[in-house]
């Protein structure tokens, strides 16, 4: 579309509708807060709206209409966004009622030249669709521009049908449509831009004469007013989330988009459709993510890392050149540059795995600092501990950190060698450069440079084995 006449001074009020009950979800939490790739559903249209205004450099404001469980929604959204205005819809009775509440909820809302409406349950819409309807408004000077898309199999899809009529259009909700109207395959996306004056003048005329007794915003469109439908090629972006099946569908598509974004930055996904990568994840170039790996929360992964098949990583900070090998499970931890973890390792919250550390198979680390170059290679539990640089914990090491009431700390210094099958009964300290013999139970501090051994002496009786044989 031409760039002419793009007046940047037009103010826009964007209103996101999130007041409905969302009963088709069958969940206790309100639909706008349902998690979608690690973020609440409602945060997607909010992000899209904010980035549209920013990108176009248009002065404006983003408002959200809340009703059902509104307080919960407001609190949760304000944790991640400021500068969002909330308007309350006290008795949710349809999308037109939501918009009425928006207009009377704040005087300022009537002053914006244009009003953009987005449904709070259409998370795939991007700023480019908003830009397109805005441009169409500037170019056509219509009372309203309606985003539409073509659905191949319209029966039962739940979207309103677009009936082109006169200089305008009509929209028939599926539940009100005749069987012929149901066959129409041009759908209402639920994304509109209005001349605010038209909206104010027309909204009060909407009646609730329909099967649900709701006030439908779609009844605002008519044959006499100049309404411009614009048909978008990619209907996927307008898919609404009304039930859990559509939620999964949306998650799949958002996931594809996320992997594409990371792929373009140099991240390789092997069997990409088996990965779940949350929206907030960052991964550096040259990294490879194996099949079935799940990366969640606010995880940041550096460059040239290897994330093995089936690894599950939640809210971790991982440096460059790290290997997280197959089927390891990591949560709320830091893994520094060059470290190797797994396969089959479990890294629990507050573990700090230092540079070039090696954590091997069947090792569990919890709330511990493992300093640079240390090794815990096999079958160990390290909890509430500090392990100094370049120390080596042999196979089967256990920090006995819990006495039944309290947790205690094990501290091991630098360059110490801890033989296999050693237990430290915390609180206890082992110094630098120590050598602990295998099979020892250490319950007293061991000073720097010491050798310690605590195990029963071996007795060998030649020829006596027969006595113990069955
Ligand atoms: C709506 C449109 C339909 C369109 C579809 C696109 C109407 C009447 N129908 O149908 O034409 O094809 O979106 O996805 O508008 N809401 C409120 N307050 C209310 C009721 C709803 O804020 O009283 C909010 C909901 O929370 C939701 C949005 O409005 O985010 C849309 O409501 P929903 O019930 O999902 O409408 P659809 O049946 O999907
Ligand atoms: Ca919907």
Short mmCIF file of C-alpha atoms and ligand atoms in Angstrom, two decimals:
data_model
loop_
_atom_site.label_atom_id
_atom_site.label_comp_id
_atom_site.label_asym_id
_atom_site.label_seq_id
_atom_site.Cartn_x
_atom_site.Cartn_y
_atom_site.Cartn_z
CA UNK A 1 0.00 0.00 0.00
CA UNK A 2 1.14 3.55 -0.72
CA UNK A 3 2.88 5.50 1.98
CA UNK A 4 1.15 8.78 1.08
CA UNK A 5 -0.99 10.63 3.57
CA UNK A 6 0.21 8.68 6.56
CA UNK A 7 -0.59 11.24 9.17
CA UNK A 8 1.42 10.41 12.20
CA UNK A 9 -0.48 12.74 14.48
CA UNK A 10 -3.70 10.80 14.53
CA UNK A 11 -4.23 9.46 17.96
CA UNK A 12 -5.35 5.92 18.42
CA UNK A 13 -7.07 4.26 21.33
CA UNK A 14 -6.55 0.52 21.22
CA UNK A 15 -8.99 -1.56 23.20
CA UNK A 16 -8.44 -5.21 23.96
CA UNK A 17 -11.58 -7.12 24.95
CA UNK A 18 -10.96 -9.52 27.81
CA UNK A 19 -14.10 -9.25 29.91
CA UNK A 20 -15.89 -12.41 28.84
CA UNK A 21 -16.39 -15.49 30.99
CA UNK A 22 -14.51 -17.81 28.63
CA UNK A 23 -16.77 -20.69 29.61
CA UNK A 24 -15.71 -22.83 26.64
CA UNK A 25 -12.25 -23.22 28.22
CA UNK A 26 -13.73 -25.18 31.19
CA UNK A 27 -10.95 -23.92 33.49
CA UNK A 28 -10.92 -22.27 36.91
CA UNK A 29 -8.44 -19.59 35.91
CA UNK A 30 -9.78 -16.83 33.65
CA UNK A 31 -9.07 -17.31 29.96
CA UNK A 32 -6.85 -14.19 29.58
CA UNK A 33 -4.40 -15.71 32.08
CA UNK A 34 -4.17 -19.16 30.56
CA UNK A 35 -0.48 -19.79 29.85
CA UNK A 36 0.58 -19.89 26.23
CA UNK A 37 4.27 -20.61 25.68
CA UNK A 38 5.01 -19.39 29.17
CA UNK A 39 3.08 -16.12 29.06
CA UNK A 40 -0.58 -15.29 29.74
CA UNK A 41 -2.78 -15.39 26.63
CA UNK A 42 -3.70 -11.73 27.09
CA UNK A 43 -0.07 -10.58 27.04
CA UNK A 44 0.15 -11.35 23.30
CA UNK A 45 -2.41 -8.79 22.05
CA UNK A 46 -1.03 -6.31 24.59
CA UNK A 47 2.51 -6.74 23.23
CA UNK A 48 1.25 -6.49 19.66
CA UNK A 49 -0.66 -3.28 20.40
CA UNK A 50 2.24 -1.62 22.19
CA UNK A 51 4.72 -2.52 19.49
CA UNK A 52 2.35 -1.30 16.75
CA UNK A 53 2.08 2.15 18.38
CA UNK A 54 5.82 2.29 18.98
CA UNK A 55 6.71 1.08 15.50
CA UNK A 56 4.39 3.53 13.74
CA UNK A 57 5.30 6.34 16.11
CA UNK A 58 1.62 7.06 16.71
CA UNK A 59 0.51 8.68 19.93
CA UNK A 60 -2.04 6.47 21.60
CA UNK A 61 -3.00 4.29 24.49
CA UNK A 62 -3.72 0.62 25.11
CA UNK A 63 -6.72 -0.29 27.26
CA UNK A 64 -8.02 -3.65 28.38
CA UNK A 65 -11.66 -4.31 29.22
CA UNK A 66 -11.87 -6.70 32.14
CA UNK A 67 -14.93 -8.21 33.76
CA UNK A 68 -14.96 -11.83 34.82
CA UNK A 69 -12.19 -12.30 37.44
CA UNK A 70 -10.98 -8.84 36.43
CA UNK A 71 -8.95 -8.09 39.54
CA UNK A 72 -6.89 -11.22 39.12
CA UNK A 73 -6.26 -10.32 35.50
CA UNK A 74 -5.27 -6.75 36.28
CA UNK A 75 -2.81 -7.79 39.00
CA UNK A 76 -1.16 -10.39 36.85
CA UNK A 77 -0.83 -8.17 33.77
CA UNK A 78 0.54 -5.23 35.75
CA UNK A 79 3.42 -7.43 36.87
CA UNK A 80 4.71 -7.36 33.30
CA UNK A 81 3.37 -4.16 31.75
CA UNK A 82 2.93 -0.58 32.85
CA UNK A 83 1.05 2.11 31.00
CA UNK A 84 -1.93 -0.13 30.38
CA UNK A 85 -5.33 1.27 31.21
CA UNK A 86 -7.96 -1.10 32.60
CA UNK A 87 -11.69 -0.54 32.19
CA UNK A 88 -14.21 -2.58 34.09
CA UNK A 89 -17.21 -4.24 32.47
CA UNK A 90 -19.33 -4.99 35.53
CA UNK A 91 -21.79 -7.44 33.94
CA UNK A 92 -20.27 -8.91 30.82
CA UNK A 93 -23.09 -9.14 28.29
CA UNK A 94 -21.37 -9.13 24.94
CA UNK A 95 -18.64 -7.47 22.92
CA UNK A 96 -20.74 -4.34 22.26
CA UNK A 97 -21.36 -3.97 25.99
CA UNK A 98 -17.60 -4.27 26.55
CA UNK A 99 -16.98 -1.45 24.12
CA UNK A 100 -19.68 0.73 25.68
CA UNK A 101 -17.97 0.28 29.03
CA UNK A 102 -14.67 1.26 27.43
CA UNK A 103 -16.10 4.45 25.97
CA UNK A 104 -17.78 5.60 29.17
CA UNK A 105 -15.05 4.22 31.44
CA UNK A 106 -12.64 7.02 30.63
CA UNK A 107 -13.51 10.37 28.97
CA UNK A 108 -10.19 10.34 27.13
CA UNK A 109 -11.23 7.26 25.19
CA UNK A 110 -13.79 9.28 23.23
CA UNK A 111 -11.15 11.79 22.18
CA UNK A 112 -8.98 9.49 20.11
CA UNK A 113 -9.58 9.97 16.43
CA UNK A 114 -9.50 6.23 15.81
CA UNK A 115 -10.34 3.24 17.95
CA UNK A 116 -8.77 -0.13 17.25
CA UNK A 117 -10.53 -3.19 18.70
CA UNK A 118 -8.76 -6.52 19.23
CA UNK A 119 -10.12 -9.60 20.96
CA UNK A 120 -8.06 -10.63 23.95
CA UNK A 121 -8.17 -14.23 22.76
CA UNK A 122 -6.48 -13.80 19.36
CA UNK A 123 -2.81 -14.14 20.29
CA UNK A 124 -1.36 -14.62 16.81
CA UNK A 125 -2.15 -11.16 15.45
CA UNK A 126 1.02 -9.14 14.85
CA UNK A 127 1.73 -5.45 14.50
CA UNK A 128 1.72 -5.75 10.72
CA UNK A 129 -2.02 -6.60 10.62
CA UNK A 130 -2.64 -3.54 12.81
CA UNK A 131 -0.58 -1.40 10.47
CA UNK A 132 -2.53 -2.70 7.49
CA UNK A 133 -5.96 -1.86 8.86
CA UNK A 134 -4.68 1.52 9.99
CA UNK A 135 -3.34 2.27 6.49
CA UNK A 136 -6.61 1.11 4.95
CA UNK A 137 -8.44 3.52 7.23
CA UNK A 138 -6.23 6.43 6.21
CA UNK A 139 -6.56 5.60 2.55
CA UNK A 140 -10.30 4.91 2.39
CA UNK A 141 -11.55 7.32 5.05
CA UNK A 142 -14.20 4.72 5.96
CA UNK A 143 -16.28 4.70 9.12
CA UNK A 144 -14.67 1.37 9.95
CA UNK A 145 -12.23 -1.15 8.51
CA UNK A 146 -12.81 -4.82 9.33
CA UNK A 147 -10.14 -7.50 9.01
CA UNK A 148 -11.49 -10.64 7.37
CA UNK A 149 -10.06 -13.96 6.20
CA UNK A 150 -11.18 -16.96 4.22
CA UNK A 151 -11.81 -20.24 6.00
CA UNK A 152 -11.77 -23.34 3.80
CA UNK A 153 -14.13 -25.35 5.97
CA UNK A 154 -16.52 -22.82 7.44
CA UNK A 155 -19.06 -25.20 9.02
CA UNK A 156 -18.78 -25.10 12.79
CA UNK A 157 -15.69 -22.86 12.91
CA UNK A 158 -17.45 -20.38 15.23
CA UNK A 159 -16.48 -17.14 13.46
CA UNK A 160 -18.93 -14.48 12.36
CA UNK A 161 -19.73 -14.53 8.62
CA UNK A 162 -19.12 -11.43 6.51
CA UNK A 163 -21.98 -10.50 4.21
CA UNK A 164 -20.99 -7.81 1.70
CA UNK A 165 -23.96 -5.55 1.19
CA UNK A 166 -24.42 -1.96 -0.10
CA UNK A 167 -21.51 0.35 0.73
CA UNK A 168 -20.98 -1.59 3.92
CA UNK A 169 -21.13 -5.11 5.28
CA UNK A 170 -23.14 -7.12 7.76
CA UNK A 171 -21.75 -9.74 10.09
CA UNK A 172 -23.82 -12.68 11.14
CA UNK A 173 -22.68 -14.71 14.13
CA UNK A 174 -22.57 -18.41 13.36
CA UNK A 175 -25.17 -19.23 15.96
CA UNK A 176 -27.60 -16.77 14.34
CA UNK A 177 -26.81 -17.65 10.75
CA UNK A 178 -29.10 -19.49 8.35
CA UNK A 179 -27.71 -22.65 6.80
CA UNK A 180 -26.91 -20.72 3.60
CA UNK A 181 -25.14 -17.96 5.55
CA UNK A 182 -23.12 -20.59 7.38
CA UNK A 183 -21.65 -21.63 4.03
CA UNK A 184 -20.11 -18.18 3.53
CA UNK A 185 -16.38 -18.62 3.91
CA UNK A 186 -15.33 -15.01 4.60
CA UNK A 187 -14.84 -14.71 8.34
CA UNK A 188 -14.80 -11.81 10.75
CA UNK A 189 -11.38 -11.65 12.39
CA UNK A 190 -12.54 -9.58 15.36
CA UNK A 191 -9.91 -6.94 14.49
CA UNK A 192 -11.38 -3.56 13.58
CA UNK A 193 -10.48 0.11 13.37
CA UNK A 194 -13.26 2.67 13.77
CA UNK A 195 -13.60 6.39 13.40
CA UNK A 196 -14.29 6.95 17.07
CA UNK A 197 -17.20 9.30 16.25
CA UNK A 198 -18.94 6.55 14.27
CA UNK A 199 -18.40 4.13 17.12
CA UNK A 200 -19.89 6.50 19.70
CA UNK A 201 -22.93 7.25 17.52
CA UNK A 202 -23.67 3.65 16.58
CA UNK A 203 -22.86 1.59 19.63
CA UNK A 204 -25.88 2.65 21.63
CA UNK A 205 -28.21 1.49 18.86
CA UNK A 206 -27.16 -2.15 19.21
CA UNK A 207 -29.87 -4.40 20.59
CA UNK A 208 -29.56 -7.81 22.17
CA UNK A 209 -32.26 -9.42 20.07
CA UNK A 210 -30.52 -12.72 19.44
CA UNK A 211 -30.27 -16.27 20.81
CA UNK A 212 -27.79 -15.41 23.56
CA UNK A 213 -29.29 -12.06 24.65
CA UNK A 214 -25.80 -10.61 24.28
CA UNK A 215 -24.96 -7.26 22.70
CA UNK A 216 -22.91 -8.14 19.64
CA UNK A 217 -20.38 -5.56 18.48
CA UNK A 218 -20.72 -7.11 15.05
CA UNK A 219 -24.24 -5.65 14.81
CA UNK A 220 -22.64 -2.22 14.45
CA UNK A 221 -21.87 -2.94 10.80
CA UNK A 222 -24.58 -2.19 8.27
CA UNK A 223 -25.22 -1.74 4.56
CA UNK A 224 -25.50 2.07 4.65
CA UNK A 225 -22.31 3.15 6.42
CA UNK A 226 -19.04 3.07 4.56
CA UNK A 227 -17.32 0.00 5.97
CA UNK A 228 -14.24 -1.45 4.30
CA UNK A 229 -13.53 -5.12 4.80
CA UNK A 230 -9.94 -6.05 4.06
CA UNK A 231 -9.25 -9.70 3.45
CA UNK A 232 -5.98 -11.03 4.80
CA UNK A 233 -4.33 -13.91 2.99
CA UNK A 234 -3.03 -15.65 6.09
CA UNK A 235 -6.10 -16.49 8.15
CA UNK A 236 -4.01 -18.31 10.76
CA UNK A 237 -3.05 -15.07 12.47
CA UNK A 238 -6.68 -14.45 13.40
CA UNK A 239 -7.36 -17.80 15.01
CA UNK A 240 -9.20 -17.28 18.27
CA UNK A 241 -8.71 -19.30 21.43
CA UNK A 242 -12.12 -20.32 22.72
CA UNK A 243 -11.35 -23.82 24.01
CA UNK A 244 -8.36 -25.97 24.94
CA UNK A 245 -8.09 -27.47 21.48
CA UNK A 246 -7.70 -24.03 19.92
CA UNK A 247 -5.24 -23.15 22.69
CA UNK A 248 -3.02 -26.06 21.66
CA UNK A 249 -3.32 -25.03 18.03
CA UNK A 250 -2.30 -21.47 18.86
CA UNK A 251 0.62 -22.74 20.92
CA UNK A 252 1.80 -24.85 18.01
CA UNK A 253 1.77 -21.91 15.62
CA UNK A 254 3.33 -19.47 18.07
CA UNK A 255 6.00 -22.10 18.73
CA UNK A 256 6.74 -22.37 15.01
CA UNK A 257 7.05 -18.61 14.81
CA UNK A 258 9.42 -18.55 17.78
CA UNK A 259 11.64 -21.29 16.33
CA UNK A 260 11.72 -19.49 13.00
CA UNK A 261 12.81 -16.30 14.74
CA UNK A 262 15.60 -18.17 16.55
CA UNK A 263 16.46 -20.16 13.43
CA UNK A 264 17.07 -16.91 11.57
CA UNK A 265 19.48 -15.95 14.33
CA UNK A 266 21.54 -19.10 13.83
CA UNK A 267 19.95 -21.65 16.15
CA UNK A 268 19.47 -25.13 14.76
CA UNK A 269 16.52 -27.22 15.89
CA UNK A 270 16.74 -30.89 15.06
CA UNK A 271 13.21 -32.23 14.56
CA UNK A 272 11.92 -28.73 15.27
CA UNK A 273 8.27 -29.69 15.70
CA UNK A 274 9.16 -31.81 18.72
CA UNK A 275 10.59 -28.86 20.67
CA UNK A 276 8.66 -26.63 23.02
CA UNK A 277 10.37 -23.26 23.25
CA UNK A 278 8.66 -20.61 25.37
CA UNK A 279 8.15 -17.12 24.05
CA UNK A 280 10.66 -15.51 26.43
CA UNK A 281 13.63 -17.72 25.50
CA UNK A 282 16.87 -16.40 24.05
CA UNK A 283 19.41 -18.71 22.40
CA UNK A 284 22.71 -17.67 20.85
CA UNK A 285 23.94 -18.41 17.32
CA UNK A 286 25.58 -21.75 16.64
CA UNK A 287 23.59 -23.56 19.31
CA UNK A 288 21.85 -26.82 18.50
CA UNK A 289 18.67 -28.02 20.18
CA UNK A 290 18.01 -31.75 19.99
CA UNK A 291 14.69 -33.51 19.49
CA UNK A 292 12.08 -33.28 22.26
CA UNK A 293 14.02 -30.67 24.23
CA UNK A 294 11.78 -28.32 26.22
CA UNK A 295 13.06 -24.85 27.12
CA UNK A 296 10.78 -22.83 29.35
CA UNK A 297 10.39 -19.67 31.40
CA UNK A 298 12.91 -16.88 30.99
CA UNK A 299 15.84 -19.10 30.02
CA UNK A 300 18.82 -17.52 28.28
CA UNK A 301 21.23 -19.81 26.44
CA UNK A 302 24.55 -18.61 25.03
CA UNK A 303 26.32 -19.27 21.74
CA UNK A 304 27.49 -22.63 20.42
CA UNK A 305 25.70 -24.67 23.06
CA UNK A 306 24.42 -28.17 22.64
CA UNK A 307 21.07 -28.99 24.18
CA UNK A 308 20.64 -32.74 23.98
CA UNK A 309 17.52 -34.71 23.16
CA UNK A 310 14.83 -34.66 25.81
CA UNK A 311 16.53 -32.04 27.98
CA UNK A 312 14.15 -29.92 30.06
CA UNK A 313 15.41 -26.48 31.00
CA UNK A 314 13.32 -24.05 33.00
CA UNK A 315 14.39 -20.47 33.81
CA UNK A 316 18.15 -20.99 33.64
CA UNK A 317 21.01 -18.80 32.54
CA UNK A 318 23.42 -20.78 30.42
CA UNK A 319 26.73 -19.39 29.11
CA UNK A 320 28.49 -20.03 25.78
CA UNK A 321 29.83 -23.44 24.73
CA UNK A 322 27.84 -25.36 27.31
CA UNK A 323 26.69 -28.93 26.72
CA UNK A 324 23.47 -30.05 28.36
CA UNK A 325 23.35 -33.69 27.39
CA UNK A 326 20.35 -35.90 26.81
CA UNK A 327 17.48 -36.12 29.31
CA UNK A 328 18.90 -33.68 31.84
CA UNK A 329 16.47 -31.60 33.88
CA UNK A 330 17.49 -28.09 34.97
CA UNK A 331 15.61 -25.46 36.93
CA UNK A 332 16.35 -21.89 38.13
CA UNK A 333 20.10 -22.29 37.92
CA UNK A 334 23.18 -20.76 36.34
CA UNK A 335 25.49 -22.80 34.13
CA UNK A 336 28.65 -20.97 33.16
CA UNK A 337 30.66 -21.08 29.98
CA UNK A 338 32.14 -24.38 28.88
CA UNK A 339 30.38 -26.57 31.45
CA UNK A 340 29.13 -30.07 30.63
CA UNK A 341 25.98 -31.38 32.27
CA UNK A 342 24.46 -34.85 31.94
CA UNK A 343 23.26 -37.02 30.37
CA UNK A 344 20.54 -37.71 32.95
CA UNK A 345 21.58 -34.98 35.37
CA UNK A 346 19.22 -33.09 37.62
CA UNK A 347 20.07 -29.49 38.42
CA UNK A 348 17.68 -28.11 41.02
CA UNK A 349 17.06 -24.45 41.92
CA UNK A 350 19.93 -22.20 42.98
CA UNK A 351 22.71 -24.33 41.60
CA UNK A 352 25.64 -22.35 40.22
CA UNK A 353 27.67 -24.51 37.92
CA UNK A 354 30.96 -22.72 37.22
CA UNK A 355 33.12 -22.46 34.12
CA UNK A 356 34.25 -25.76 32.60
CA UNK A 357 32.66 -27.77 35.40
CA UNK A 358 31.67 -31.32 34.58
CA UNK A 359 28.47 -32.77 35.99
CA UNK A 360 27.98 -36.32 34.81
CA UNK A 361 25.22 -38.88 34.66
CA UNK A 362 22.76 -39.47 37.51
CA UNK A 363 24.05 -36.52 39.51
CA UNK A 364 21.70 -34.25 41.44
CA UNK A 365 22.84 -30.75 42.42
CA UNK A 366 20.73 -28.48 44.61
CA UNK A 367 21.46 -24.97 45.97
CA UNK A 368 25.20 -25.37 45.58
CA UNK A 369 28.15 -23.54 44.09
CA UNK A 370 30.38 -25.78 42.03
CA UNK A 371 33.40 -23.69 41.16
CA UNK A 372 35.42 -23.56 37.97
CA UNK A 373 36.86 -26.81 36.72
CA UNK A 374 35.38 -29.05 39.44
CA UNK A 375 34.03 -32.47 38.50
CA UNK A 376 31.11 -34.48 39.81
CA UNK A 377 31.03 -37.18 37.23
CA UNK A 378 28.79 -39.98 38.40
CA UNK A 379 25.87 -40.91 40.68
CA UNK A 380 26.12 -38.21 43.34
CA UNK A 381 23.99 -35.87 45.42
CA UNK A 382 25.39 -32.42 46.14
CA UNK A 383 23.03 -30.21 48.16
CA UNK A 384 23.68 -26.99 50.13
CA UNK A 385 27.34 -27.28 49.27
CA UNK A 386 30.26 -25.34 47.99
CA UNK A 387 32.83 -27.22 45.95
CA UNK A 388 36.11 -25.39 45.27
CA UNK A 389 37.93 -24.99 41.97
CA UNK A 390 39.26 -28.12 40.29
CA UNK A 391 38.15 -30.47 43.05
CA UNK A 392 36.99 -33.90 42.02
CA UNK A 393 34.11 -35.74 43.68
CA UNK A 394 34.29 -39.45 42.97
CA UNK A 395 31.40 -41.67 42.04
CA UNK A 396 28.65 -41.98 44.64
CA UNK A 397 29.50 -38.87 46.68
CA UNK A 398 26.69 -37.79 49.00
CA UNK A 399 26.40 -34.57 50.95
CA UNK A 400 24.25 -35.57 53.95
CA UNK A 401 22.70 -32.14 54.34
CA UNK A 402 19.50 -32.84 56.27
CA UNK A 403 19.28 -33.96 59.87
CA UNK A 404 15.51 -34.39 59.82
CA UNK A 405 14.90 -30.80 60.91
CA UNK A 406 17.45 -28.49 59.33
CA UNK A 407 19.66 -28.26 56.28
CA UNK A 408 23.42 -27.89 56.76
CA UNK A 409 26.32 -26.95 54.55
CA UNK A 410 29.22 -28.92 53.15
CA UNK A 411 32.23 -26.86 52.09
CA UNK A 412 35.08 -28.40 50.10
CA UNK A 413 38.11 -26.29 49.12
CA UNK A 414 40.17 -26.18 45.93
CA UNK A 415 42.05 -29.02 44.25
CA UNK A 416 40.79 -31.67 46.65
CA UNK A 417 40.24 -35.27 45.67
CA UNK A 418 37.24 -36.92 47.25
CA UNK A 419 37.29 -40.69 46.78
CA UNK A 420 34.28 -42.58 45.56
CA UNK A 421 31.47 -43.40 47.97
CA UNK A 422 32.31 -40.60 50.39
CA UNK A 423 29.64 -38.97 52.52
CA UNK A 424 30.01 -35.60 54.18
CA UNK A 425 27.82 -35.28 57.27
CA UNK A 426 27.07 -31.56 57.24
CA UNK A 427 27.87 -29.09 58.64
CA UNK A 428 31.42 -29.99 57.73
CA UNK A 429 34.43 -28.48 55.94
CA UNK A 430 37.19 -30.07 53.92
CA UNK A 431 40.08 -27.75 53.06
CA UNK A 432 42.18 -27.18 49.92
CA UNK A 433 44.43 -29.88 48.47
CA UNK A 434 42.94 -32.67 50.59
CA UNK A 435 42.74 -36.35 49.73
CA UNK A 436 39.79 -38.25 51.17
CA UNK A 437 40.01 -42.01 50.86
CA UNK A 438 37.22 -43.79 49.16
CA UNK A 439 34.33 -45.07 51.32
CA UNK A 440 34.86 -42.44 54.04
CA UNK A 441 32.14 -40.86 56.15
CA UNK A 442 33.46 -37.41 56.97
CA UNK A 443 31.79 -35.79 59.97
CA UNK A 444 34.72 -33.75 61.31
CA UNK A 445 36.44 -30.85 59.53
CA UNK A 446 39.53 -31.72 57.51
CA UNK A 447 42.20 -28.94 57.34
CA UNK A 448 44.06 -27.96 54.14
CA UNK A 449 46.56 -30.44 52.69
CA UNK A 450 45.27 -33.38 54.79
CA UNK A 451 44.62 -37.02 54.05
CA UNK A 452 41.51 -38.43 55.74
CA UNK A 453 40.14 -41.95 55.85
CA UNK A 454 37.28 -43.38 57.86
CA UNK A 455 36.29 -46.92 57.08
CA UNK A 456 36.43 -50.36 58.71
CA UNK A 457 39.72 -52.19 58.22
CA UNK A 458 39.59 -55.07 55.79
CA UNK A 459 39.91 -58.62 57.23
CA UNK A 460 40.74 -61.42 54.77
CA UNK A 461 40.41 -65.09 55.85
CA UNK A 462 41.78 -67.45 53.27
CA UNK A 463 39.69 -70.53 52.47
CA UNK A 464 36.78 -69.35 54.67
CA UNK A 465 34.34 -68.39 51.90
CA UNK A 466 32.68 -71.82 51.97
CA UNK A 467 31.20 -71.07 55.41
CA UNK A 468 29.04 -68.30 53.94
CA UNK A 469 27.91 -70.09 50.84
CA UNK A 470 24.42 -71.58 50.81
C1 LIG B 1 -16.15 -12.88 18.21
C2 LIG B 1 -16.99 -12.18 17.15
C3 LIG B 1 -16.97 -13.02 15.88
C4 LIG B 1 -15.55 -13.18 15.40
C5 LIG B 1 -14.65 -13.74 16.51
C6 LIG B 1 -13.21 -13.65 16.11
C7 LIG B 1 -18.78 -10.97 18.34
C8 LIG B 1 -20.20 -10.97 18.72
N1 LIG B 1 -18.35 -12.04 17.65
O1 LIG B 1 -16.77 -14.14 18.47
O2 LIG B 1 -17.74 -12.41 14.87
O3 LIG B 1 -15.50 -13.99 14.25
O4 LIG B 1 -14.81 -13.00 17.73
O5 LIG B 1 -12.38 -14.29 17.03
O6 LIG B 1 -18.09 -10.03 18.64
N2 LIG B 1 -15.69 -10.17 25.70
C9 LIG B 1 -15.80 -9.15 26.61
N3 LIG B 1 -17.01 -8.95 27.20
C10 LIG B 1 -18.11 -9.68 26.90
C11 LIG B 1 -17.98 -10.72 25.97
C12 LIG B 1 -16.75 -10.94 25.38
O7 LIG B 1 -14.84 -8.44 26.89
O8 LIG B 1 -19.16 -9.42 27.47
C13 LIG B 1 -14.36 -10.44 25.12
C14 LIG B 1 -13.91 -11.86 25.38
O9 LIG B 1 -13.21 -11.94 26.62
C15 LIG B 1 -13.06 -12.19 24.17
C16 LIG B 1 -13.61 -11.27 23.08
O10 LIG B 1 -14.43 -10.31 23.72
O11 LIG B 1 -11.69 -11.87 24.39
C17 LIG B 1 -14.45 -12.04 22.06
O12 LIG B 1 -15.49 -12.72 22.75
P1 LIG B 1 -15.87 -14.21 22.40
O13 LIG B 1 -17.00 -14.62 23.26
O14 LIG B 1 -14.66 -15.06 22.40
O15 LIG B 1 -16.41 -14.03 20.91
P2 LIG B 1 -16.42 -15.07 19.73
O16 LIG B 1 -17.55 -16.01 19.91
O17 LIG B 1 -15.08 -15.67 19.56
CA1 LIG B 2 -13.23 -15.71 20.74
#
